Tab-separated table of C-alpha atoms and ligand atoms in Angstrom:
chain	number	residue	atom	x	y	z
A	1	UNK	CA	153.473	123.511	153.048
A	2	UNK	CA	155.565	125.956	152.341
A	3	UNK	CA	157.363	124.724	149.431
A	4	UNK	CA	153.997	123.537	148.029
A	5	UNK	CA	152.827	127.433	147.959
A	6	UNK	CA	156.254	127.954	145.920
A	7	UNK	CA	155.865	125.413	143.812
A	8	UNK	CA	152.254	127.027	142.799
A	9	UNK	CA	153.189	130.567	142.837
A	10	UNK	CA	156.336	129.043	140.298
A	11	UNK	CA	153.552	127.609	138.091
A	12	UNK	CA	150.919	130.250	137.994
A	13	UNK	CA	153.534	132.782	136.928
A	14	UNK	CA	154.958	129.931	133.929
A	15	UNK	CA	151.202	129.884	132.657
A	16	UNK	CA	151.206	133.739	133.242
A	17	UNK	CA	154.659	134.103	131.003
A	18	UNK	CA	153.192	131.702	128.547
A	19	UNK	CA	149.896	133.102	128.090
A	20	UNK	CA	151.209	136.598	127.428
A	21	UNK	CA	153.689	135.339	125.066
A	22	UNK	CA	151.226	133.713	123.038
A	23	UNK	CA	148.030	136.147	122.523
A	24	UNK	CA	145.844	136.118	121.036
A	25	UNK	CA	145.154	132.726	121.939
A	26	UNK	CA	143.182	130.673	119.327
A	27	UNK	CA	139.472	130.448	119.461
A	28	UNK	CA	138.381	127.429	117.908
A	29	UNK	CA	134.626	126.415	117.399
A	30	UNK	CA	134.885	123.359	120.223
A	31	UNK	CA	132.313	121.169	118.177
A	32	UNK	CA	134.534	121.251	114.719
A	33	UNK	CA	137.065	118.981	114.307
A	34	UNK	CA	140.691	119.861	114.776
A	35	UNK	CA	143.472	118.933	112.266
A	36	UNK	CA	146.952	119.726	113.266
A	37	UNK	CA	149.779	121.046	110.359
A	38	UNK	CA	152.529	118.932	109.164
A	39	UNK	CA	154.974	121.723	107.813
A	40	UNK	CA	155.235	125.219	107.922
A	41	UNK	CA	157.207	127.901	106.095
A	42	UNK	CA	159.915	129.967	107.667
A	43	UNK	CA	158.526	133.233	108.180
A	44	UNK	CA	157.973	135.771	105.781
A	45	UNK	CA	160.407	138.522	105.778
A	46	UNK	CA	158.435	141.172	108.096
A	47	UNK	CA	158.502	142.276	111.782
A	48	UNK	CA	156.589	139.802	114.401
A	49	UNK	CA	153.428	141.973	114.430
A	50	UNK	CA	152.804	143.100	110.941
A	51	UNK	CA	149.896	141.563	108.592
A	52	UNK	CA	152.328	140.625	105.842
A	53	UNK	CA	151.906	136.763	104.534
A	54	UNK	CA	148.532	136.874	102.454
A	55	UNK	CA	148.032	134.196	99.926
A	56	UNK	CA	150.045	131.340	98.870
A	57	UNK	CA	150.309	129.650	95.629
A	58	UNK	CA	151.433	125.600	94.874
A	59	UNK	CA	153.709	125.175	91.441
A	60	UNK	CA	154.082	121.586	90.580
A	61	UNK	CA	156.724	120.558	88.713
A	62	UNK	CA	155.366	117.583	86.606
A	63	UNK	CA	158.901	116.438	85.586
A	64	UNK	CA	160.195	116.147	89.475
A	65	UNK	CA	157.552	116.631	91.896
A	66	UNK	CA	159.855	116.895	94.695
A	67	UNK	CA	161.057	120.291	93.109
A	68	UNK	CA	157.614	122.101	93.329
A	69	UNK	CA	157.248	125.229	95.395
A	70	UNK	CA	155.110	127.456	97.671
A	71	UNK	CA	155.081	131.135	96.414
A	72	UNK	CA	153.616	133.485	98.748
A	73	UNK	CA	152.699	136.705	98.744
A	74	UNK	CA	154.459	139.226	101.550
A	75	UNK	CA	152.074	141.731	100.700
A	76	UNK	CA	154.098	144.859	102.504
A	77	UNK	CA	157.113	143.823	99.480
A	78	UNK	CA	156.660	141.363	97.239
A	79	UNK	CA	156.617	137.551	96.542
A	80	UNK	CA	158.716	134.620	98.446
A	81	UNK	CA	159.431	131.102	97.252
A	82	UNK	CA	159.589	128.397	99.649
A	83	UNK	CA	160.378	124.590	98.726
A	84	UNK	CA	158.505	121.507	99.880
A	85	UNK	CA	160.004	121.751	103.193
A	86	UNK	CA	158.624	125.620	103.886
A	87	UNK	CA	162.861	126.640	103.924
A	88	UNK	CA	163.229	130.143	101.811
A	89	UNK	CA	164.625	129.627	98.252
A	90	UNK	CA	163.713	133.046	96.933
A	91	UNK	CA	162.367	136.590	98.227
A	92	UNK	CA	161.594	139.008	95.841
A	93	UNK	CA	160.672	142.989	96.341
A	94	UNK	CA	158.294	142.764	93.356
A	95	UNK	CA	155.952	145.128	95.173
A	96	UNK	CA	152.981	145.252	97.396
A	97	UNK	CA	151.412	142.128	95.918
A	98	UNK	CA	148.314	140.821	97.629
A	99	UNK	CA	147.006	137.684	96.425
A	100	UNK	CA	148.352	135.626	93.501
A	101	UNK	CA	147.166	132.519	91.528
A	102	UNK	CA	148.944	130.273	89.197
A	103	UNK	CA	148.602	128.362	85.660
A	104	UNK	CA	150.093	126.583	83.478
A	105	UNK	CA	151.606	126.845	79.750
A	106	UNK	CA	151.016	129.852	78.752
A	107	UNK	CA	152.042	130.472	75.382
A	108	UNK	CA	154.696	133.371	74.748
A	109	UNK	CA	155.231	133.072	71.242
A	110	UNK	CA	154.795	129.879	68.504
A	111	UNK	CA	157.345	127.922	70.545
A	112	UNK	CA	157.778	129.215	74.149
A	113	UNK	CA	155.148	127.988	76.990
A	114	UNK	CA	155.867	129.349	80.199
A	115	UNK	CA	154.004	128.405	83.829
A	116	UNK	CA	153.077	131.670	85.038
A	117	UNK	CA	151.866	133.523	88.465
A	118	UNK	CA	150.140	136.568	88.724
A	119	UNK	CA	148.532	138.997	91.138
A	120	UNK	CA	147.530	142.248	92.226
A	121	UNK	CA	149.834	144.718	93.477
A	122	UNK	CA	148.293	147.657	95.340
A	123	UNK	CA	151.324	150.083	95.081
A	124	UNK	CA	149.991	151.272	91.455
A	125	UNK	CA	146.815	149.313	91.404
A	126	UNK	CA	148.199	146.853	88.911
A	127	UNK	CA	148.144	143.221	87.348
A	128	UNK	CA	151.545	141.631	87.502
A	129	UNK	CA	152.524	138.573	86.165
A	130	UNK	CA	155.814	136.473	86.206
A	131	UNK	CA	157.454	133.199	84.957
A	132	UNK	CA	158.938	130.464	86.897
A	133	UNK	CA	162.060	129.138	85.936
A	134	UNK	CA	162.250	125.817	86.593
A	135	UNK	CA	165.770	125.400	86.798
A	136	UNK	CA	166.287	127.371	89.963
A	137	UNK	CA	162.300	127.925	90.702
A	138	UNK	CA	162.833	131.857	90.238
A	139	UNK	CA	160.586	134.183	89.235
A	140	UNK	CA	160.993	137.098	86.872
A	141	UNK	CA	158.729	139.243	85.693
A	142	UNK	CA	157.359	139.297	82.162
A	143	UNK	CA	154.821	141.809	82.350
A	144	UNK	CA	155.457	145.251	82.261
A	145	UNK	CA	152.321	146.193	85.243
A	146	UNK	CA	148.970	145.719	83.730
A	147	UNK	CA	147.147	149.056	85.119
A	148	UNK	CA	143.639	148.802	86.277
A	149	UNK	CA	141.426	151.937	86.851
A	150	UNK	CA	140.151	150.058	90.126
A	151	UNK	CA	140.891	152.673	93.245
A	152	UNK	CA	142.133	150.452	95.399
A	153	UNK	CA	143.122	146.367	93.620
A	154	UNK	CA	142.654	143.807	96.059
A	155	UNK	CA	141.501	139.815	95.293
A	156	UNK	CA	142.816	138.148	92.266
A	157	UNK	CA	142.896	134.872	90.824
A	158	UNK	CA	143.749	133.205	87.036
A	159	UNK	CA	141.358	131.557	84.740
A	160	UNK	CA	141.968	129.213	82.158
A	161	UNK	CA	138.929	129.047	79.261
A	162	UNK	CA	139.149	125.414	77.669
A	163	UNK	CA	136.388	126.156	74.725
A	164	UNK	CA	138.601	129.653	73.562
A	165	UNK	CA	142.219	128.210	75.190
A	166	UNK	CA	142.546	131.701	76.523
A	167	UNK	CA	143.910	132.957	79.855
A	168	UNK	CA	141.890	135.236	81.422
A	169	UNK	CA	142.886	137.425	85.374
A	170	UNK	CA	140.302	138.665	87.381
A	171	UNK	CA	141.191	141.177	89.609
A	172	UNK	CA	138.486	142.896	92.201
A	173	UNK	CA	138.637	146.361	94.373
A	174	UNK	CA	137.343	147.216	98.042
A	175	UNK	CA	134.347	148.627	96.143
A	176	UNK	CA	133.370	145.696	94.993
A	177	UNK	CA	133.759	145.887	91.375
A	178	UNK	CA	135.468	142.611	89.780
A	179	UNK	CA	137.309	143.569	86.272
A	180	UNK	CA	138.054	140.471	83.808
A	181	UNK	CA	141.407	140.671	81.752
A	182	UNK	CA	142.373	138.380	78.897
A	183	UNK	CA	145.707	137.906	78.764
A	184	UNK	CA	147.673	138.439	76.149
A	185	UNK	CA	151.263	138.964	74.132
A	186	UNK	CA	152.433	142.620	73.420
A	187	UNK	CA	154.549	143.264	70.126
A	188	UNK	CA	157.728	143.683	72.467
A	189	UNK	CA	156.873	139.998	73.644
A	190	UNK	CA	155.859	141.096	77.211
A	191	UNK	CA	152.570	139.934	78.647
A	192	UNK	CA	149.521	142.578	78.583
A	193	UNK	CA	146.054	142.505	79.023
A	194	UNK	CA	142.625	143.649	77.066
A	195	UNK	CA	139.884	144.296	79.923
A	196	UNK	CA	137.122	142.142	78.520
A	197	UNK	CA	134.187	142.950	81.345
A	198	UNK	CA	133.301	144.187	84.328
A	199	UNK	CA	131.550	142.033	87.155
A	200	UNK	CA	130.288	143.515	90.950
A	201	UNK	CA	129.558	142.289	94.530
A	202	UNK	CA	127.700	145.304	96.689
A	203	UNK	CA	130.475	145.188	99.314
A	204	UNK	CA	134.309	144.132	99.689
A	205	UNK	CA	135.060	141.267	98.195
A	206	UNK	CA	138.528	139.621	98.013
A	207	UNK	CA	138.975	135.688	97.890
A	208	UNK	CA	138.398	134.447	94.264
A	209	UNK	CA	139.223	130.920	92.418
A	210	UNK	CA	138.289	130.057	89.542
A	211	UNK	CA	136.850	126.658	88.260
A	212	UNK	CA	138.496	125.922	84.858
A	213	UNK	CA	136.845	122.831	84.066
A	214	UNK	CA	133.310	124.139	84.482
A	215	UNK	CA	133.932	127.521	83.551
A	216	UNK	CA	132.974	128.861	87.060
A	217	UNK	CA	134.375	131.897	88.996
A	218	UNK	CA	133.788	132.099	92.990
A	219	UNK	CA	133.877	135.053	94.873
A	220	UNK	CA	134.173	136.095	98.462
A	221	UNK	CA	131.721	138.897	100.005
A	222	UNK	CA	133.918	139.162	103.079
A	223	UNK	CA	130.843	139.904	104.785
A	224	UNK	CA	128.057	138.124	102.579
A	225	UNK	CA	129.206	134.861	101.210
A	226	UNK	CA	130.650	133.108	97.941
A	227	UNK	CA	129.185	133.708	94.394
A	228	UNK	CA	129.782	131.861	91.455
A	229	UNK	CA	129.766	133.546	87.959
A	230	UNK	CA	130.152	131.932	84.955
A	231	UNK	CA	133.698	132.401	83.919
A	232	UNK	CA	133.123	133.090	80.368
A	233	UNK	CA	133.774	136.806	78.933
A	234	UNK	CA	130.645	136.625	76.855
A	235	UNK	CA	128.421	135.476	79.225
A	236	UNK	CA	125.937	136.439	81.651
A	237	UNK	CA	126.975	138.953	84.521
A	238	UNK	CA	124.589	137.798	87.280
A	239	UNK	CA	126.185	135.851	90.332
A	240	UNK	CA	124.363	133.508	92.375
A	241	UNK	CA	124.788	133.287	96.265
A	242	UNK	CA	125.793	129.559	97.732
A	243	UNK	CA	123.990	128.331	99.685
A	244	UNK	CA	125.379	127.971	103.681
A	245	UNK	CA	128.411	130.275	102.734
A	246	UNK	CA	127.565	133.198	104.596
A	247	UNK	CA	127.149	133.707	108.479
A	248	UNK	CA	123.436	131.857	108.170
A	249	UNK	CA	126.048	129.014	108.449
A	250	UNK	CA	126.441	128.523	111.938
A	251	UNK	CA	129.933	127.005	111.449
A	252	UNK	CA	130.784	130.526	109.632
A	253	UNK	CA	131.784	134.122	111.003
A	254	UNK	CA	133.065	136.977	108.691
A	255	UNK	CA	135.107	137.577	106.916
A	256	UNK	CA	135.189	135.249	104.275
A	257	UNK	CA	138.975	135.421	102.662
A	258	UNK	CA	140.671	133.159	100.620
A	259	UNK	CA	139.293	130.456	98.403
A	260	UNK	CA	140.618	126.970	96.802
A	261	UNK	CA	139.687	124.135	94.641
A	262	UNK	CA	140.769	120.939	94.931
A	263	UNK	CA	140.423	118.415	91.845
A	264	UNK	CA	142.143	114.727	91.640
A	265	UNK	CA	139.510	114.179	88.397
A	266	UNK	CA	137.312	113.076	90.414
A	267	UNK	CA	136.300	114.632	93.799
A	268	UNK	CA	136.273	118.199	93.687
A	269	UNK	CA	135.624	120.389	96.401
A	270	UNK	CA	135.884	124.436	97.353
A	271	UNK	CA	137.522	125.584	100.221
A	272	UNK	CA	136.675	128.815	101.843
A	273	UNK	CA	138.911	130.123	104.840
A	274	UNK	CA	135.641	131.281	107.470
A	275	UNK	CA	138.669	134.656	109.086
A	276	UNK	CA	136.485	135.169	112.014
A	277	UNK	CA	136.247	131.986	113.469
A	278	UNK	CA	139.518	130.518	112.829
A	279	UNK	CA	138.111	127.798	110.353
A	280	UNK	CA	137.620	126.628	106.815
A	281	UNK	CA	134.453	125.540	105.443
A	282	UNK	CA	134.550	123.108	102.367
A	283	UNK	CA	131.929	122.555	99.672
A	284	UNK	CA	131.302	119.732	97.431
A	285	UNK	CA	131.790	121.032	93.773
A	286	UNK	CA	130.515	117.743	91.914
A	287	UNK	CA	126.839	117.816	93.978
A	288	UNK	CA	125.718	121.845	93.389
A	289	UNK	CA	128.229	123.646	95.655
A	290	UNK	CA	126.425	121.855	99.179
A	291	UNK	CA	128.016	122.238	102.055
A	292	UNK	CA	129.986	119.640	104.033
A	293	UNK	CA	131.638	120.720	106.880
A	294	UNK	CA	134.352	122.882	108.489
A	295	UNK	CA	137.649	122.336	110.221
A	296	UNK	CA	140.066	124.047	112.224
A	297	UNK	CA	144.244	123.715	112.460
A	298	UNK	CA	145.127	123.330	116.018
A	299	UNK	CA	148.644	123.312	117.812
A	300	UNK	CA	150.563	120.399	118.119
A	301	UNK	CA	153.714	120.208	116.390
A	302	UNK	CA	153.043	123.512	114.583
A	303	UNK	CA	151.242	126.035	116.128
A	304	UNK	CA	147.799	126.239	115.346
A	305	UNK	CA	146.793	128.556	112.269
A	306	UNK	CA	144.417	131.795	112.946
A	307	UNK	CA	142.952	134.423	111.082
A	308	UNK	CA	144.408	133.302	107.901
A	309	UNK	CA	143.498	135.186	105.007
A	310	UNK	CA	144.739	133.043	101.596
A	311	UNK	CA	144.483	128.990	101.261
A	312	UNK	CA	145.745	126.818	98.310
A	313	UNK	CA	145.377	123.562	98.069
A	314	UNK	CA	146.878	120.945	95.169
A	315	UNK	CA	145.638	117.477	94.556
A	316	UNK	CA	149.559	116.643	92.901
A	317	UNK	CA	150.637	113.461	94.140
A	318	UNK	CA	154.215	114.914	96.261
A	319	UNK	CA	154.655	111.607	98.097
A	320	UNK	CA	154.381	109.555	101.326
A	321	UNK	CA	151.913	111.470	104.116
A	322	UNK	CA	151.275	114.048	100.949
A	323	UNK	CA	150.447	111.232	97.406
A	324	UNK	CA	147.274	112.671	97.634
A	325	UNK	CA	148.062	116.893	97.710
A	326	UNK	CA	148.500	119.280	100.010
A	327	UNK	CA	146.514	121.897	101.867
A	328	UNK	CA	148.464	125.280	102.943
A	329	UNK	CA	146.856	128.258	104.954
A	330	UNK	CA	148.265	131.363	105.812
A	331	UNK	CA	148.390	131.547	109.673
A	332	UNK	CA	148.369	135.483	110.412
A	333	UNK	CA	149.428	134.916	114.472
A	334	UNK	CA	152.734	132.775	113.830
A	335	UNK	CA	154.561	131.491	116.933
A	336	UNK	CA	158.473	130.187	117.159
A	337	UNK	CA	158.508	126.911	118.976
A	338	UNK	CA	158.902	128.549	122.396
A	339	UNK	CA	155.459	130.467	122.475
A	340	UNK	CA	156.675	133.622	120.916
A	341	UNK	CA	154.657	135.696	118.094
A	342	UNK	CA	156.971	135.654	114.966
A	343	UNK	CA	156.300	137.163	111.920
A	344	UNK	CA	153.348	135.047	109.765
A	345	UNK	CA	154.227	132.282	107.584
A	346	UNK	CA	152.626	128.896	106.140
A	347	UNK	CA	150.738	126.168	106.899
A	348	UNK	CA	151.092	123.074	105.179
A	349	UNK	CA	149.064	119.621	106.016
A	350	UNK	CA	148.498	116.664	103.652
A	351	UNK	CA	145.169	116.834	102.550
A	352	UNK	CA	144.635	113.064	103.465
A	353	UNK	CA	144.008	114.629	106.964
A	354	UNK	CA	141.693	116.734	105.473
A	355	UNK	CA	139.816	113.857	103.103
A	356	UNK	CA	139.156	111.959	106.445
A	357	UNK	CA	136.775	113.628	107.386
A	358	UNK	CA	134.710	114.254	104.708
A	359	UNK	CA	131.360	111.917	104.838
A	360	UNK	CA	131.521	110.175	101.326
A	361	UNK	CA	127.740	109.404	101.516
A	362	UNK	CA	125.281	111.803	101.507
A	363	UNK	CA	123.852	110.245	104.686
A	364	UNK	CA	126.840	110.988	107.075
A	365	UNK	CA	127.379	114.616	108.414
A	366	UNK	CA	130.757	115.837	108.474
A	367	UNK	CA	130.109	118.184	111.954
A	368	UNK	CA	128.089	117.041	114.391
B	1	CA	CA1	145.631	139.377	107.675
B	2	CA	CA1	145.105	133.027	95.380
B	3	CA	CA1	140.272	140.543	103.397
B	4	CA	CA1	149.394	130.348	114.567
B	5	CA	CA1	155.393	128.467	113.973
């Protein structure tokens, strides 16, 4: 049938089209469960095929949770806000910050608290840290660059010490080395730092988070697995591997990247986003860091999130399909709703997708 043979070649050159349009095409690990997003950001501001969306940050604002935010780093520029919805509020040409992390009321002076994010900038191998207004969830900077003497500044994250109520930055460099910073007020009233000690990986690490209330600080080996140091400036300098994070996971591939904790007082789990396989292992904080199981974010809606470098993740109750907090993931191979590659942007899903499927007895596996 002739009109058959049209109808096929018609087809075969749609799937061609679409195919092209979308590589690379996702490569999910077909025995891990898929979870689809329920939001995404508009794109950062970049061209379609540069790496440029890196790691996002959640600010909740406690007096109107519908207000909070999404900050993101666009690491070729600077920092972009995005509201609940993932539409652009703010886009700022801070500089070439990488990864970021966030905390609450930090003291400026006797009567001024301010919520603050932070991160390291790779232009002059800096810390930088900035306030959010939260009248028109702006940022501006109240730090004046804290330099490091690392080569080349990479992962960062915040740390808040309960027993000293002191904030602390760690920032780490592609040689591995992982400097601690207390934070602190300068005599013109801008924030500074004291470096307080040095910590070290043997190869690249990048992904950190740290554990306020147990005093912990995880690392990413991109291509080892996650240690946890204790937190503390005073205290001892040796890491310890976890168990099941590195590639003698079967359910993990290299690089690990970015890492999140989630806390609603009383589960508490660490994410890890597992780069070379497209998925994101989680770990149960509350039973000795044991593994539970990994996911993947498929298309459906959305399109599917790959090779995503930062996570957050907030246990904040923001309503409806998201009362019990919010997962986002930086998807590094973004596509418009008609197949096209876009520049990278945000994932957002309610985490109740993600609580699902984790066993809550011991005796139920989370993969198969
Ligand atoms: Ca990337
Ligand atoms: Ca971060
Ligand atoms: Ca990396
Ligand atoms: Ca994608
Ligand atoms: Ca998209």
């Amino acid at each position: 049938m002739k009109s058959g043979k049209y109808i096929v070649l018609i087809v075969s050159v749609l799937i061609l089209a679409f195919a092209s349009s979308c590589e690379p095409l996702p490569k999910y690990p077909a025995h891990l469960p898929k979870l689809v997003a329920d939001l995404e950001t508009e794109p950062v501001d970049a061209f379609s095929m540069q790496d440029a969306a890196d790691d996002p940050a959640i600010w909740v604002d406690s007096s109107n949770v519908s207000q909070s935010t999404i900050i993101g780093t666009n690491k070729l520029r600077g920092l972009e806000v995005y509201d609940l919805q993932g539409k652009r509020l703010h886009s700022y040409k801070f500089g070439r910050l990488n990864n970021i992390d966030l905390r609450y009321g930090f003291p400026l002076n006797d009567s001024i608290r301010i919520d603050i994010v932070a991160g390291s900038e790779r232009n002059f191998n800096q810390i930088m840290v900035f306030a959010i207004n939260p009248q028109d969830r702006s940022l501006y900077e109240v730090s004046e660059g804290i330099s490091t003497s690392i080569q080349e500044v990479y992962g960062f994250c915040l740390y808040y010490s309960i027993s000293s109520d002191a904030y602390y930055a760690f920032i780490n460099g592609k040689s591995g080395r992982i400097d601690q910073w207390k934070l602190i007020v300068l005599e013109n009233g801008k924030v500074g730092g004291e470096l307080v000690r040095t910590l070290d990986v043997r190869t690249q690490p990048e992904g950190m988070v740290a554990d306020d209330k147990t005093g912990k600080l995880y690392v990413g080996e991109e291509g080892e697995g996650i240690w946890v140091f204790n937190a503390e400036p005073y205290a001892d300098t040796k890491g310890k591997l976890i168990k099941n994070s590195g590639e003698e996971n079967p359910n993990i591939r290299y690089d690990i990247e970015g890492l999140a904790i989630y806390d609603n007082g009383e589960k508490r789990y660490l994410l890890a986003s597992s780069q070379g396989n497209n998925t994101y292992a989680i770990f149960n904080l509350n039973e000795d860091n044991t593994y539970l199981g990994s996911f993947a974010i498929a298309t459906e809606k959305f399109d599917g999130v790959e090779e995503t470098d930062g996570i957050e993740v907030s246990a904040a109750n923001f309503g409806g399909e998201f009362s019990n907090g919010i997962f986002i993931a930086q998807d590094g191979f973004n596509l418009d709703p008609k197949g096209k590659v876009v520049a990278q942007n945000f994932k957002i899903l309610s985490w109740k997708k993600i609580e699902a499927l984790i066993p809550q007895s011991t005796d139920s596996a989370m993969n198969e």
